[in-house]
Coordinates of C-alpha atoms in Angstrom, one line a residue:
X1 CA 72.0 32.0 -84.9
X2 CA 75.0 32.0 -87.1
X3 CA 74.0 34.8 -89.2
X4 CA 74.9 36.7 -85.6
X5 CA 78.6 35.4 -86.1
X6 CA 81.2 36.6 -88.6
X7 CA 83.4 34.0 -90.6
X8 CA 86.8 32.7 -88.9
X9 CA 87.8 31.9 -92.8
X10 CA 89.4 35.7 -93.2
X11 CA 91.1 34.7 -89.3
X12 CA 92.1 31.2 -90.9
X13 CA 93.6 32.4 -93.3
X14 CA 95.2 35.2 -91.9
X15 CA 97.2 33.2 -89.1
X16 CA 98.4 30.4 -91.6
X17 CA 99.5 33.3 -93.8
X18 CA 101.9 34.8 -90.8
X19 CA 102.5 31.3 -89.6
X20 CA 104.3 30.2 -93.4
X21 CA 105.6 33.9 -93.4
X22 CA 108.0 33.3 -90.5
X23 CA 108.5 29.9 -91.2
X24 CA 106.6 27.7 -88.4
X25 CA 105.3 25.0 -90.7
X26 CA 104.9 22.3 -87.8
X27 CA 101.1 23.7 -87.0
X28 CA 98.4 25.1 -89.2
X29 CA 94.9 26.3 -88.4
X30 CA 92.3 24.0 -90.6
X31 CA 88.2 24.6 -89.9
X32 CA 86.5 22.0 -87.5
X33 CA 85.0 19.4 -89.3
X34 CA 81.0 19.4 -88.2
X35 CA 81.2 22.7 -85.8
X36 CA 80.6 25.8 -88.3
X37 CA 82.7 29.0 -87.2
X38 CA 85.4 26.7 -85.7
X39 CA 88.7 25.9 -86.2
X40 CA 91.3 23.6 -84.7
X41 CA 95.5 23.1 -84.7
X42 CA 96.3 20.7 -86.7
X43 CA 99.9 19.4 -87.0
X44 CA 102.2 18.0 -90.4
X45 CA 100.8 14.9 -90.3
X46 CA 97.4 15.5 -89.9
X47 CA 96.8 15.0 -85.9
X48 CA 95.0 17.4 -83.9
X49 CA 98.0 19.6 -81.9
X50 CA 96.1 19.9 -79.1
X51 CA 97.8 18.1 -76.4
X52 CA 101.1 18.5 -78.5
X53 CA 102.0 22.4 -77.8
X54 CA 104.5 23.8 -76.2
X55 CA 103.9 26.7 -73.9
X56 CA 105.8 29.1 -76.3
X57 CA 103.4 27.8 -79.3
X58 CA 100.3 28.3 -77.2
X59 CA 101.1 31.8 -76.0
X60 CA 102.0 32.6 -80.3
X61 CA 99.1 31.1 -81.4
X62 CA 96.6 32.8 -79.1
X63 CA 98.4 36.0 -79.8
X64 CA 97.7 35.9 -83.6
X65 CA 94.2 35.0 -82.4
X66 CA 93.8 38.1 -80.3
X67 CA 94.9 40.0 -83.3
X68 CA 92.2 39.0 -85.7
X69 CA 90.1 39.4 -82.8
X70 CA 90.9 43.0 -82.2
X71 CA 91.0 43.8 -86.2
X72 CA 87.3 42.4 -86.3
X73 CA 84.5 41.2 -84.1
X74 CA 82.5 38.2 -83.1
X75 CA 79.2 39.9 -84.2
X76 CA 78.7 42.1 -87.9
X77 CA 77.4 44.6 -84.8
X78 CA 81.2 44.8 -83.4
X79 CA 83.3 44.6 -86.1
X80 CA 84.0 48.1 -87.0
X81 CA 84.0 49.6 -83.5
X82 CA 86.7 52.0 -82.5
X83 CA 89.4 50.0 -80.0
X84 CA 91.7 50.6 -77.5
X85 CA 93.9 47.5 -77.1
X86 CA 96.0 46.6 -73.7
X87 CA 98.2 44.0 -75.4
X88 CA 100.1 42.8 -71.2
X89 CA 103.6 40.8 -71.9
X90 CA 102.7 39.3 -75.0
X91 CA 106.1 37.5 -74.7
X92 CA 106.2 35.5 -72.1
X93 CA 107.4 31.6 -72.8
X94 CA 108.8 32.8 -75.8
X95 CA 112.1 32.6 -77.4
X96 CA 114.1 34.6 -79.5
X97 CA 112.7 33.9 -82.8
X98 CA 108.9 34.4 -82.0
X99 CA 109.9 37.3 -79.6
X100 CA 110.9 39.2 -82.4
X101 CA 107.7 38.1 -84.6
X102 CA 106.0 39.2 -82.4
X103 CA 107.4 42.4 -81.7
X104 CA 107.4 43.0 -85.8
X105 CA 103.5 42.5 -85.5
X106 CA 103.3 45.3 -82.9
X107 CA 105.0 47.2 -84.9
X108 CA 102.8 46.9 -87.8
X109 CA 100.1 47.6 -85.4
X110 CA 101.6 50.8 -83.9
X111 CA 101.9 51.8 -87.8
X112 CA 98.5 51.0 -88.3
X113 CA 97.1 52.9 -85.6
X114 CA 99.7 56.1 -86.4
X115 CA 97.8 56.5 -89.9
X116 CA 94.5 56.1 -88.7
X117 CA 94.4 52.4 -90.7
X118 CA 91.7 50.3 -88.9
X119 CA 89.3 50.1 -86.1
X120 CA 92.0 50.3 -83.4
X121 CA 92.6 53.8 -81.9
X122 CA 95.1 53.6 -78.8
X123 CA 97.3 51.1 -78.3
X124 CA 99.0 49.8 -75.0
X125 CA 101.6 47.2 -74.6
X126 CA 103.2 46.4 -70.9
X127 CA 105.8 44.6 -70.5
X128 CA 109.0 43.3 -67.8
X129 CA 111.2 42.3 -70.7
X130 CA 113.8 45.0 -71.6
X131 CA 114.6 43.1 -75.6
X132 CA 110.9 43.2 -76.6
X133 CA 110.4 46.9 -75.2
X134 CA 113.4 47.8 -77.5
X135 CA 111.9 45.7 -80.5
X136 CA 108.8 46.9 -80.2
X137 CA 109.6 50.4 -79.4
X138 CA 111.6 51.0 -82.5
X139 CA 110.0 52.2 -85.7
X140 CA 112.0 53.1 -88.3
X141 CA 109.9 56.1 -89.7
X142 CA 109.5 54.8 -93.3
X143 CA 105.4 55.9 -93.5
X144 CA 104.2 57.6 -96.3
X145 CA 101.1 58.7 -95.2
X146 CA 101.5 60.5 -91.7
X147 CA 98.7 62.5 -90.5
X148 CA 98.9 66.4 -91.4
X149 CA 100.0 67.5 -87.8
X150 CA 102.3 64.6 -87.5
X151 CA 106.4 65.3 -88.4
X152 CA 109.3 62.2 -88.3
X153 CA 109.9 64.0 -84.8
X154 CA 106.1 63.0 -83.5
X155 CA 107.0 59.3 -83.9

C-alpha cells in the first residue's frame, strides 16, 4: 500500500523552508510519529499546534500544502501530469505580511508556468481583494528564459 504513495519528506521540507524564509518560526511541520506519509504542526516548544492556530495560520499553512500538492501528486502515477490550477481567494483571514507571501509565491508560480517550468500549464487565481490582485498581478519581467514567441510585451 505505501509503495502507491509518494514521500511528504520533499513537502516537509519544502514548507519549513518557506516557513524560516519569511520568518514564521512559531510552527514547523515535523513527520507523525507511528503514521508513515504523515506529518503534523508542531509548535516552539514542542506541542502539537493543532488546536492553537489562528484562522490566518490555517488558511497559510494549507496554502503551502496545496502547493506541494499541485507541484506533485499523491500517487508516482499523478505526479508528473499536466495541471491547470484554480487557486479561489487564497487570502482570505490574512494580514498584510502573509498576504504579500503569498502573493510572492504566485508570482513564482505564474513565472513557472510562463517558461514552461513544471507540471502546471494554466493558472487561475480569483479574487475580491483589490491589494492581492495588484501584488499578484505584477511581475517585473526579469526572466531569462522566455519562450521563442514570447516578447517583455506578452507578459
Amino acid at each position: 500500500m505505501t509503495q502507491n504513495v509518494t514521500s511528504v519528506q520533499p513537502s516537509i521540507d519544502e514548507i519549513n523552508r518557506i516557513l524560516q524564509l519569511y520568518g514564521f518560526n512559531n510552527f514547523q511541520i515535523v513527520p507523525s510519529p507511528g503514521h508513515e506519509n504523515q506529518y503534523q504542526i508542531q509548535r516552539e516548544d514542542g506541542t502539537l499546534a493543532e488546536n492553537t492556530l489562528s484562522e490566518g495560520e490555517i488558511t497559510f499553512i494549507t496554502f503551502l500544502y496545496f502547493m506541494q500538492l499541485a507541484k506533485g501528486g499523491i500517487d508516482k502515477d499523478s505526479m508528473m501530469e499536466d495541471r491547470v490550477l484554480v487557486i479561489d481567494d487564497p487570502v482570505c483571514s490574512l494580514d498584510s505580511t502573509v498576504l504579500f507571501i503569498v502573493s510572492s509565491l504566485i508570482k513564482e508560480m505564474i513565472k513557472q508556468v510562463k517558461i514552461g517550468v513544471g507540471n502546471i500549464r494554466q493558472l487561475i487565481v480569483l479574487t475580491h481583494n483589490v491589494y492581492f490582485h495588484k501584488e499578484v498581478s505584477f511581475v517585473a519581467v526579469s526572466y531569462t528564459h522566455l519562450r521563442a514567441h514570447e516578447t517583455e510585451a506578452d507578459l
